[in-house]
Short mmCIF file of C-alpha atoms and ligand atoms in Angstrom, two decimals:
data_model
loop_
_atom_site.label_atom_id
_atom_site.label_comp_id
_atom_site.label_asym_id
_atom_site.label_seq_id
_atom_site.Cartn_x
_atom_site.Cartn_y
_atom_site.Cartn_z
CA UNK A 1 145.04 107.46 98.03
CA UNK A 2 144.20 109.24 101.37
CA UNK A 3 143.43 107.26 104.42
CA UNK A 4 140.51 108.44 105.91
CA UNK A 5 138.36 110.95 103.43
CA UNK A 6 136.06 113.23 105.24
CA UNK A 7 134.51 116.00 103.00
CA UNK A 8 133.52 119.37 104.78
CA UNK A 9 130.62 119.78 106.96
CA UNK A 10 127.71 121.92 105.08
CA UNK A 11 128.92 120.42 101.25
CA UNK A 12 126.59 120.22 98.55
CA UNK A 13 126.32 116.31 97.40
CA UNK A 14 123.69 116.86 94.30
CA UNK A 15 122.79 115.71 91.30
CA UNK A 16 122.11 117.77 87.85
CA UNK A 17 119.38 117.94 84.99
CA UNK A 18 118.33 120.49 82.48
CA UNK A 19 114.64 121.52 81.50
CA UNK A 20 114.81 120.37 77.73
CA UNK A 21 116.32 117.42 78.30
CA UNK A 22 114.52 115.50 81.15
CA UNK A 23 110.85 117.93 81.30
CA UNK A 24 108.79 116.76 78.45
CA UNK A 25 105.34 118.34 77.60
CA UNK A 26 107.38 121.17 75.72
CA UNK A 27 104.38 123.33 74.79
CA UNK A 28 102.10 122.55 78.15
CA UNK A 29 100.27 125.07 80.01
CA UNK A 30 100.85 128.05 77.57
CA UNK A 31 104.64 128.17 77.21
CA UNK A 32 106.12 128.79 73.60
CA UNK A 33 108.53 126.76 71.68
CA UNK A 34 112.15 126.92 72.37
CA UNK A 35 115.09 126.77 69.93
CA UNK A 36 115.54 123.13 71.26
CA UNK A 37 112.07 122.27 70.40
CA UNK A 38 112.63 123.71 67.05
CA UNK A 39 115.96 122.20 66.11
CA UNK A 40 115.25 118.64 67.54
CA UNK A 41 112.02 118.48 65.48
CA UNK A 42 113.92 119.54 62.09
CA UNK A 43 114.68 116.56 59.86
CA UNK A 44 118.65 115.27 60.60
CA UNK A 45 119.17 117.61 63.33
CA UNK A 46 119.32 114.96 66.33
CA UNK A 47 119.98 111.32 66.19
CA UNK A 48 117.06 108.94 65.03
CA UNK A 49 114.70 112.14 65.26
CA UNK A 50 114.49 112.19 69.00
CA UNK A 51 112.96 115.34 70.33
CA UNK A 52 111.96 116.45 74.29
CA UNK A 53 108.73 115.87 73.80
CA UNK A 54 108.36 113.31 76.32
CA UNK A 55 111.75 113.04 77.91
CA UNK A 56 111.51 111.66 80.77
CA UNK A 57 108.17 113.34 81.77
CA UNK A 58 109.54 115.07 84.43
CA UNK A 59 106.74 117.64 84.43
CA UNK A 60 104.29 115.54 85.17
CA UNK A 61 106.64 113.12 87.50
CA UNK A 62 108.32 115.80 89.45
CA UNK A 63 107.12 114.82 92.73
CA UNK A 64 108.33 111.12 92.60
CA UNK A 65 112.03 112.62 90.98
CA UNK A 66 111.79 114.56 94.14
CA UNK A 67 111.23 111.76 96.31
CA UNK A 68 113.94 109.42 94.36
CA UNK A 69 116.87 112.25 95.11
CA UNK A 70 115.14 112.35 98.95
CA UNK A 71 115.48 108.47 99.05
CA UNK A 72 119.44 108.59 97.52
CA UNK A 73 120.34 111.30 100.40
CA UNK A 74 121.43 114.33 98.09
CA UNK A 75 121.09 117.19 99.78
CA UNK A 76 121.12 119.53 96.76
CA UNK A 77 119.88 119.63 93.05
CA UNK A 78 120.52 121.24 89.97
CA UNK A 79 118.33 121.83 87.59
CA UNK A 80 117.14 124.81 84.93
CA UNK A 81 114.20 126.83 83.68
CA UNK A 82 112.41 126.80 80.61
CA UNK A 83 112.53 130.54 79.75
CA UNK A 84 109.94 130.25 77.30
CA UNK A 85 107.54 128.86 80.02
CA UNK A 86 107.78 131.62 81.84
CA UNK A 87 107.93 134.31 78.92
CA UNK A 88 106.17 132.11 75.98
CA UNK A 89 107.50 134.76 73.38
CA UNK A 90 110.69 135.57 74.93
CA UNK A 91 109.81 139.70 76.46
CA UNK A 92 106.70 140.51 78.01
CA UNK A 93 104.40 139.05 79.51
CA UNK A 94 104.39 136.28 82.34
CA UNK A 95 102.70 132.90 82.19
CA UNK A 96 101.87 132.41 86.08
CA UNK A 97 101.42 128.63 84.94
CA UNK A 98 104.79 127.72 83.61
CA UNK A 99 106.24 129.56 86.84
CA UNK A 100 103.68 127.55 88.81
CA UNK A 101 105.82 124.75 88.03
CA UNK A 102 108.74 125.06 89.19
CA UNK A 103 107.73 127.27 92.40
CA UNK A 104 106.10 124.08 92.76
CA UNK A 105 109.56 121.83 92.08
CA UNK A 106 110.94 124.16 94.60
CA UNK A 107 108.54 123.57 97.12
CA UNK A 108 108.75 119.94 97.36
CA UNK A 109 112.26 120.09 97.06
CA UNK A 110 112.88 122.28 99.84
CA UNK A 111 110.27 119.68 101.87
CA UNK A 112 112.73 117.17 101.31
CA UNK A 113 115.37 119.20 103.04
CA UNK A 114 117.34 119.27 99.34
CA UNK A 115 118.56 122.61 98.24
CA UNK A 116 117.87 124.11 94.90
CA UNK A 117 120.38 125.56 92.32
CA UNK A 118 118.86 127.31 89.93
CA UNK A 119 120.32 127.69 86.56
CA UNK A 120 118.33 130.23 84.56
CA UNK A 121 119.98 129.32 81.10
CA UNK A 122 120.42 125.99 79.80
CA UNK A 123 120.58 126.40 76.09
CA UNK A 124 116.53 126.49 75.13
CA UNK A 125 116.28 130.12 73.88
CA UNK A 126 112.49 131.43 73.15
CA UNK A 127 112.27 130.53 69.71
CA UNK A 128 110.42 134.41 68.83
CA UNK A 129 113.70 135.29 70.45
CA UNK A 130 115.80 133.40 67.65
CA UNK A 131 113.49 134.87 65.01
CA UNK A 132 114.66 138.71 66.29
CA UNK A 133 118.76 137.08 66.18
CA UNK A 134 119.01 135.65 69.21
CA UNK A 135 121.97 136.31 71.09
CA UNK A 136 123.14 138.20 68.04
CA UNK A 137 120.90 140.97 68.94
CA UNK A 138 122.51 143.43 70.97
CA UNK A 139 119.17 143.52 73.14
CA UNK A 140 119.40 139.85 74.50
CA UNK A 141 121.23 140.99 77.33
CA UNK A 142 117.98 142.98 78.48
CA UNK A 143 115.26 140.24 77.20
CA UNK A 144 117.69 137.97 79.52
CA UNK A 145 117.68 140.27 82.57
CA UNK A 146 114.26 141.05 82.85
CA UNK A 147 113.43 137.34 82.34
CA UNK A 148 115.76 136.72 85.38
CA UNK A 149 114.37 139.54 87.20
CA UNK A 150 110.74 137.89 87.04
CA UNK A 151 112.29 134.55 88.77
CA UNK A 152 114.45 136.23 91.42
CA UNK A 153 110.89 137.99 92.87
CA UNK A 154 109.33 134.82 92.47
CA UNK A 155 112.06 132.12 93.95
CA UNK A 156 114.71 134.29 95.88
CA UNK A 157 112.68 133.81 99.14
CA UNK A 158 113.64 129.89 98.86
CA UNK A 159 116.49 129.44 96.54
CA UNK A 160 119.99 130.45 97.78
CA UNK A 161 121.71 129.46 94.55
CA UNK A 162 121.53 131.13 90.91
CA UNK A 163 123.36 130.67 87.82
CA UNK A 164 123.27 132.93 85.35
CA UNK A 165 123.77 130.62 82.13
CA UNK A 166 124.99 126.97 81.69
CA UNK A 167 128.24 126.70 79.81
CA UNK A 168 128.28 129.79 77.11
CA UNK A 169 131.43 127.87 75.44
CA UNK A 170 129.13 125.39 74.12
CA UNK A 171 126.42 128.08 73.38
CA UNK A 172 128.38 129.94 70.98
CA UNK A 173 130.86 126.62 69.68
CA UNK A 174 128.08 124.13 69.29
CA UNK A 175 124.86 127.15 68.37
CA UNK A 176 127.15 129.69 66.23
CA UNK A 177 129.98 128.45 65.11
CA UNK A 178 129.85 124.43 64.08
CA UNK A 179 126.04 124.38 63.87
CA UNK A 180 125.56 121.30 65.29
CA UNK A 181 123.16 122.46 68.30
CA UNK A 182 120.58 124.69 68.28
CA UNK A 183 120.10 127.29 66.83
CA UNK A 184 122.24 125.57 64.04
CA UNK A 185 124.17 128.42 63.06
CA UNK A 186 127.63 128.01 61.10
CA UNK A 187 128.98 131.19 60.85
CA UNK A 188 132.81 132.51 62.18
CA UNK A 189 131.74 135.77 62.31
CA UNK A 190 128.38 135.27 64.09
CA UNK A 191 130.63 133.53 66.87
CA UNK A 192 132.32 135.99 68.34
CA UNK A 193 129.40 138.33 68.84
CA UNK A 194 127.20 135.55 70.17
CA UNK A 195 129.66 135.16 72.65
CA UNK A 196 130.31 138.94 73.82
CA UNK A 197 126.10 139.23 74.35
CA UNK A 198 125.89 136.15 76.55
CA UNK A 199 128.96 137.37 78.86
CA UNK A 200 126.71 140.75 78.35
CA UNK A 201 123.57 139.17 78.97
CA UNK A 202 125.47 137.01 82.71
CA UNK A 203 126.31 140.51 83.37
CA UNK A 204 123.29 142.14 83.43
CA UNK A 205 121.63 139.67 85.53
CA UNK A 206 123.79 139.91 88.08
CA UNK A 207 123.53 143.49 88.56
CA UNK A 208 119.87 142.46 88.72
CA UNK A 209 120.08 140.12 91.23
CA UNK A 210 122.47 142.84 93.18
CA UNK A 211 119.39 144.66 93.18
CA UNK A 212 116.84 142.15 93.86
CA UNK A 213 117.98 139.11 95.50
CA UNK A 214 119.43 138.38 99.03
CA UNK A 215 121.34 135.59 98.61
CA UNK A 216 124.42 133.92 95.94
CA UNK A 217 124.73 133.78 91.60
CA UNK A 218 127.45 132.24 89.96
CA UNK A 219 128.31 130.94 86.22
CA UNK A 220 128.62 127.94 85.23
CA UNK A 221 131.48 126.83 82.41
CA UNK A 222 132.51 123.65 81.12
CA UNK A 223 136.55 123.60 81.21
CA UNK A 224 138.97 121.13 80.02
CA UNK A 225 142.28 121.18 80.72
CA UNK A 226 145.02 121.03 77.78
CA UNK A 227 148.26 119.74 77.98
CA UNK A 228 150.80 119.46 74.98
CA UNK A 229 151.09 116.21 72.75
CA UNK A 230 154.75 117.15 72.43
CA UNK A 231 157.26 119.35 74.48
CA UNK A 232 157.66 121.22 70.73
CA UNK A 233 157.00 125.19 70.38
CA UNK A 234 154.35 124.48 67.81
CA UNK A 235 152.27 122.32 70.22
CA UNK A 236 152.80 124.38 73.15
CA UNK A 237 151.01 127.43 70.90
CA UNK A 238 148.31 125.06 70.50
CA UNK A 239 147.80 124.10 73.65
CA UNK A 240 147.67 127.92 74.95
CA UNK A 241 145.01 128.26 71.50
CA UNK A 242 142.98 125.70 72.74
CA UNK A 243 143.40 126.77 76.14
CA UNK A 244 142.21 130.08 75.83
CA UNK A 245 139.24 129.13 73.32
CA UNK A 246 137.72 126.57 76.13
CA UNK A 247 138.85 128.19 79.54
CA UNK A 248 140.09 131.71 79.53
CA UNK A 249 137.24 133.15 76.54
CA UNK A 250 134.55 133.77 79.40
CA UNK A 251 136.40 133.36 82.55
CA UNK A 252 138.97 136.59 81.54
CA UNK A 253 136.49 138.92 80.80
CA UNK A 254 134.50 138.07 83.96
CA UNK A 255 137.26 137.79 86.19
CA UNK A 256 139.67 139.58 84.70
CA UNK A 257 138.37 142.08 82.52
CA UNK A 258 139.82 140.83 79.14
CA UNK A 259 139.35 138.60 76.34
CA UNK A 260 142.45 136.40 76.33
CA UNK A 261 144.37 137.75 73.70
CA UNK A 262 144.85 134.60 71.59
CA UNK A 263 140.95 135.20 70.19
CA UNK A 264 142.12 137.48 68.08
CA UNK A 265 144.49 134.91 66.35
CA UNK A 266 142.01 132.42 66.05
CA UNK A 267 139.15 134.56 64.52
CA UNK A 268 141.33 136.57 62.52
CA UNK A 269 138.94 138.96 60.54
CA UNK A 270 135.54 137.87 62.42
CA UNK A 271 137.44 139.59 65.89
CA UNK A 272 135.50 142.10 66.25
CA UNK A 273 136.73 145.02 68.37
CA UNK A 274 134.36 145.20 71.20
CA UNK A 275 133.91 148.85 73.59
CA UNK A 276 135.79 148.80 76.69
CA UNK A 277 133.09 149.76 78.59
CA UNK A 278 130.91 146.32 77.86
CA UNK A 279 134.31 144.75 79.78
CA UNK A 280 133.93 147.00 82.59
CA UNK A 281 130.46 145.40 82.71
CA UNK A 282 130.95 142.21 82.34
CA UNK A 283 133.58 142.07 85.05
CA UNK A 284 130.47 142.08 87.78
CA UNK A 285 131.69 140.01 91.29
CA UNK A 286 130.55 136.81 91.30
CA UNK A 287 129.54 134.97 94.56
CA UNK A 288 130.59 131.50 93.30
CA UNK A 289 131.51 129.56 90.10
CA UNK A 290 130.29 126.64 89.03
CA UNK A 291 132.50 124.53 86.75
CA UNK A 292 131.11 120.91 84.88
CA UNK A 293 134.54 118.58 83.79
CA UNK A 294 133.94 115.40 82.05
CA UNK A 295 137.79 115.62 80.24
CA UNK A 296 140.83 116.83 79.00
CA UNK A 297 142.27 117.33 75.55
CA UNK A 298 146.02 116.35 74.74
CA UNK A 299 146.66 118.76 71.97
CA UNK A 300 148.69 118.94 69.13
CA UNK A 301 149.57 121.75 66.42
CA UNK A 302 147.47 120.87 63.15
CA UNK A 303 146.50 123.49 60.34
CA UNK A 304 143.68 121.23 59.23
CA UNK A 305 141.96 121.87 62.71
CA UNK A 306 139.30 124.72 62.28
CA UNK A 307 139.70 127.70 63.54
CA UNK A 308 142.12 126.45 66.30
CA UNK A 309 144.06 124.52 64.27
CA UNK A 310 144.73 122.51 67.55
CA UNK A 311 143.39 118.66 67.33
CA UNK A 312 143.06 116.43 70.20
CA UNK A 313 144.83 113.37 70.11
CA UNK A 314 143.35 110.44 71.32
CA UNK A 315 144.79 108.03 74.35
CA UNK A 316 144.24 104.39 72.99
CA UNK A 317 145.27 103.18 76.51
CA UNK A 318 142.90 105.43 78.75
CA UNK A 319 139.11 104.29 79.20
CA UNK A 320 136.65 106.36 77.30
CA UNK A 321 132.91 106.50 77.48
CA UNK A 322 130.20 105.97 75.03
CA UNK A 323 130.67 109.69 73.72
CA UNK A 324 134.39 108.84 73.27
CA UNK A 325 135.12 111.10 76.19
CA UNK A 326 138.81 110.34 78.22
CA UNK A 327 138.36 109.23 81.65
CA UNK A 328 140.94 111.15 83.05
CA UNK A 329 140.08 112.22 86.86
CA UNK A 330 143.61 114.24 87.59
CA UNK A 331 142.17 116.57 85.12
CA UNK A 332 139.58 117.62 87.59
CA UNK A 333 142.45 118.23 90.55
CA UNK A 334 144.32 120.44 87.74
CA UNK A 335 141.44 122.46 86.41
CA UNK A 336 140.14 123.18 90.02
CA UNK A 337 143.57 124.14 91.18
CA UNK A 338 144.23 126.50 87.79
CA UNK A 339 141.08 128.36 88.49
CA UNK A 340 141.73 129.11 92.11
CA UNK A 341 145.59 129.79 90.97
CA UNK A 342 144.12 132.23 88.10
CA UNK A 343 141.52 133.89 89.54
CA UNK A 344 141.76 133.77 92.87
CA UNK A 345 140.30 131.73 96.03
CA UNK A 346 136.19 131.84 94.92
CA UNK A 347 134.29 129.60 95.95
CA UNK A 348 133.43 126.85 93.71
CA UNK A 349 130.76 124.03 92.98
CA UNK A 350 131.39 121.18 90.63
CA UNK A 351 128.10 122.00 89.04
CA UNK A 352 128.33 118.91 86.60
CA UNK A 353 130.74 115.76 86.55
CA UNK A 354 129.39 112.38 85.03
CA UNK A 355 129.63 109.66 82.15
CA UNK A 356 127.91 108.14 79.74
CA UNK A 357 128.46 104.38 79.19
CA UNK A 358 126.54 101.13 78.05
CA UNK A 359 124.48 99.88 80.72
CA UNK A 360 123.85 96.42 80.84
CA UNK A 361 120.23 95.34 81.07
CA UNK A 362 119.29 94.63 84.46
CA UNK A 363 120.63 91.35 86.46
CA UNK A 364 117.69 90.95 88.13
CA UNK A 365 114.15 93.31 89.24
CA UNK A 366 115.24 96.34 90.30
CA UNK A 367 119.58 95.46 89.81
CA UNK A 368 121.55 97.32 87.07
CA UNK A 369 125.10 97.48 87.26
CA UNK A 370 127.81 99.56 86.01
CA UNK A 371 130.91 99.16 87.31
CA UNK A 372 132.55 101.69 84.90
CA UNK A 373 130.66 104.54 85.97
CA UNK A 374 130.57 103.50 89.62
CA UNK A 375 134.47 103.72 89.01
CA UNK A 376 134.20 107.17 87.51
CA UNK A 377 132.38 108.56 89.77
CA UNK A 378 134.51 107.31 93.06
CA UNK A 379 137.88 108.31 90.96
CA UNK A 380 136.48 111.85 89.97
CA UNK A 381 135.20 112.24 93.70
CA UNK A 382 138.50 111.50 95.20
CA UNK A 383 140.13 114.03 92.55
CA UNK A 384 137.81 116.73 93.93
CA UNK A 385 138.91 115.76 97.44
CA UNK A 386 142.72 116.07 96.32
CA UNK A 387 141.79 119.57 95.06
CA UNK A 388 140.21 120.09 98.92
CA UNK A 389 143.10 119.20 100.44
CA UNK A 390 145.29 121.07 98.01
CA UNK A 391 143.33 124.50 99.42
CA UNK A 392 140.66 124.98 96.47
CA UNK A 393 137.64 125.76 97.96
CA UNK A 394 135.30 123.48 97.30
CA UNK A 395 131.68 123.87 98.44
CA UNK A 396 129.97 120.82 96.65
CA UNK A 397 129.45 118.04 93.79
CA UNK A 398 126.80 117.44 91.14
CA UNK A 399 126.59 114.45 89.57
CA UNK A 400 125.43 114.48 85.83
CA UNK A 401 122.99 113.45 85.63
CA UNK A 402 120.25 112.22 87.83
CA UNK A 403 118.36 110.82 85.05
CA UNK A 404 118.79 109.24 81.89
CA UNK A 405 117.86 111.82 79.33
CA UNK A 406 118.07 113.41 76.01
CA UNK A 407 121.19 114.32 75.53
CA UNK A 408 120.89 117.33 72.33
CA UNK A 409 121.97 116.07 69.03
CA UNK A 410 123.08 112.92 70.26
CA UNK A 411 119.12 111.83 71.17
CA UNK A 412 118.44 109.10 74.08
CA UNK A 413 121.15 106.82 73.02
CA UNK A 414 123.70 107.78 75.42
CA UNK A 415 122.90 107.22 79.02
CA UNK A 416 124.48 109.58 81.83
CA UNK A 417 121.87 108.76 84.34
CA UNK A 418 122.38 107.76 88.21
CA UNK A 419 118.93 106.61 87.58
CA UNK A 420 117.94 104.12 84.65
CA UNK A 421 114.98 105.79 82.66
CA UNK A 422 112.90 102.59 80.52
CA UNK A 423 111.37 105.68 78.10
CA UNK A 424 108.44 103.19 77.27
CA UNK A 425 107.00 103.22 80.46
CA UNK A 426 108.97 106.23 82.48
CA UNK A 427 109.32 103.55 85.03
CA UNK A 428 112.74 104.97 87.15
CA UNK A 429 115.48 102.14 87.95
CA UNK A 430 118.41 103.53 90.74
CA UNK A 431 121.55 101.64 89.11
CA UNK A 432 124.48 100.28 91.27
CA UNK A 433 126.31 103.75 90.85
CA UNK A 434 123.41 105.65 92.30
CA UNK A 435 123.53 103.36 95.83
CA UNK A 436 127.13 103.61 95.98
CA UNK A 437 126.81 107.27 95.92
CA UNK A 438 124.06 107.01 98.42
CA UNK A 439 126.67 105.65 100.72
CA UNK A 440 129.24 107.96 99.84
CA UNK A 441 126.77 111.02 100.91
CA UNK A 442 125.31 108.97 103.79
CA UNK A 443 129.50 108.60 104.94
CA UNK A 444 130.58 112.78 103.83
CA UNK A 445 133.06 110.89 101.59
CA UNK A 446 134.43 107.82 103.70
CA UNK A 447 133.23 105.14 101.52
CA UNK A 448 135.55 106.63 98.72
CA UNK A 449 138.41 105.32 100.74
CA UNK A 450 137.38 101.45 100.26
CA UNK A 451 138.59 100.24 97.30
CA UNK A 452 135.17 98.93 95.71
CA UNK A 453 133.68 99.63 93.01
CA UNK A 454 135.60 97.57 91.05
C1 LIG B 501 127.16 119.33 79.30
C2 LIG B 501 125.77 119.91 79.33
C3 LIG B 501 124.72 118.94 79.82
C4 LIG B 501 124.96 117.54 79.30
C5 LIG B 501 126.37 117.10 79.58
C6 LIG B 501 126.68 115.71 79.18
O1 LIG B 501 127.92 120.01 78.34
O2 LIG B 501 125.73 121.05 80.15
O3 LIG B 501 123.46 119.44 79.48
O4 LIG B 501 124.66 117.50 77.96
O5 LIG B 501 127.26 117.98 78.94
#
């Protein structure tokens, strides 16, 4: 463990949320449904039922969020728009109240001296967009940039950092290919394509925000870093499979200028063969990336794995969380290291790093303790520090999540929160982790070198 840890001067220490899952009031002030609200209030879709209809009633409790992240010390926060508050059908028209909101958010976030990162993508789709195919129409791209276009005039003047979408892997893997987030498509061939119009769609608004905006956009992807079960040839192949389905699919095109050439393996006769010129696109400059770990995946060769036929093999002796995730903070060192290796020194933002366990109720008013994520966070901070001192260029941390929230199919059962949520009465608890990353922020990173938590 380094001695004395001191992270740079000017990094981000934030926290993360998403619009769907913390905003309630889905349907307030004229905006249209969402594929979210759709799929969550279809019969078997999410656990128990649970929908973001109330959330965490974050539109209405914005101000007193605000004032929570003030009180903690970030000094930066995540969060998304709904794009069917601002554009109720998807195209057209703009509802000045839905973008009251969050020029509003923005506002009283920037009065807190906490800077904004705007992610204009986080998985809730217009639902009159789904009706026309979603992001299997080859127009999405367009609906998406002139829906960006209407927030960079509106917001550039205060926010000096946009993301173009939140994690397209889990778009396309979860929305088009297992079905088991919205918009609940299962189809191999519908995949692919959904896929190639996102990485369209990121494209597009960036040459928009060329245009328009004055300050930095990035992308933010969930990696996970693979390493082989066994040091055999068959596992190694299904390491680089699963390697290039989770990492390289949208970080080659946009950095590179290819698809990693393993797709084609995987989707066999649903690989489309896509014009060189939407590459050329695609590969826009990028200001920053943004990249969310939670794990890694030890991988072995296994035909009954579909399409990869790569399976994860589970480490009895590691700690998991309550999703079943690994704990496994050198995996955050790696990844950070393989990106700058890959594609070169950019600079990049842990846009999402967290854990979901079992709180226990609180000890007494106003005490909730959990050691484990306390733990996960200090171990998973020092790994990003490692990855500092190992040259990556790291401009900042956000924790998921600040809040408690609904967490897609999987309802309000887990709990990722900094911040205990009691969804009866909305009342917001800080638990221990949240205080001890108070005092990590307060310290740039010294209070990782004590050996508490536990
Ligand atoms: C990420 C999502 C985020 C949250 C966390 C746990 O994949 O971006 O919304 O669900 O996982």
């Amino acid at each position: 463990m380094p001695e004395a840890i001191q992270f740079p001067a000017g990094f981000l220490w934030g926290a993360a949320t998403s619009a769907y899952q913390i905003e309630g009031a889905p349907l307030a002030d004229g905006a249209g449904p969402s594929i979210w609200h759709e799929f969550a209030h279809t019969p078997g879709c999410t656990r128990a039922g649970d929908t973001g209809d109330r959330a965490c009633d974050h539109y209405h409790r914005y101000r007193e969020d605000v004032a929570l992240m003030g009180a903690l010390g970030l000094n930066a926060y995540r969060f998304s728009v709904s794009w069917s508050r601002i554009q109720p059908d998807g195209r057209g028209a703009v509802n000045r109240r839905g973008l009251g909101f969050y020029d509003r958010l923005v506002d009283a976030l920037l009065a807190q001296g906490i800077q904004p990162m705007l992610t204009l993508y986080h998985w809730d789709l217009p639902a009159a967009l789904d009706r026309r195919g979603g992001w299997l129409n080859p127009d999405s791209a367009a609906w998406f940039a002139d829906y960006a276009r209407v927030l960079f005039r509106a917001l550039d003047d205060r926010v000096q950092h946009w993301v173009t979408l939140n994690e397209p892997w889990v778009v396309v893997d979860g929305g088009y290919l297992q079905g088991v987030l919205a918009p609940g498509q299962r189809n191999v061939f519908a995949a692919p394509v959904a896929a190639h119009h996102l990485l369209l769609a990121h494209a597009y608004a960036v040459q928009t925000y060329r245009a328009e905006g004055r300050h930095r956009i990035g992308l933010v992807v969930n990696l996970e870093p693979k390493y082989p079960a066994a040091d055999t040839s068959a596992d190694l192949a299904a390491t680089m499979r699963a390697d290039a389905y989770w990492n390289r699919y949208y970080l080659d095109p946009v950095f590179l200028g290819a698809y990693p050439p393993e797709l084609a393996e995987i989707f066999d006769t649903a690989w489309p063969k896509f014009p060189a010129a939407d590459l050329e696109q695609i590969r826009q400059p990028l200001d920053f990336l943004g990249v969310n770990y939670y794990s890694r995946q030890v991988t072995r060769h296994d035909p009954a794995d579909w399409p990869l036929a790569a399976a994860r093999v589970r480490q009895p002796q590691q700690v998991h969380t309550a999703l079943d995730w690994e704990v496994y903070p050198q995996g955050l060192t790696d990844i950070l290291q393989w990106v700058t290796s890959r594609y070169g020194p950019l600079p990049l933002y842990i846009t999402e790093n967290g854990a979901a366990f079992y709180d226990p109720p609180q000890a007494s008013e106003g005490v909730i303790e959990d050691p484990l994520r306390q733990r996960y966070l200090r171990d998973h901070l020092r790994a990003a520090y490692a990855a500092i001192q190992a040259g990556v260029d790291l401009r900042g941390y956000f924790a998921w999540s600040l809040l408690d929230n609904f967490e897609w199919a999987h309802g309000y059962a887990p709990r990722f929160g900094l911040v205990h949520v009691d969804y009866a009465t909305q009342q917001r608890t800080p638990k221990a982790s949240a205080h001890f990353y108070s005092r990590v922020i307060a310290s740039q990173g010294a209070a990782l070198s004590s050996i508490t938590p536990p």
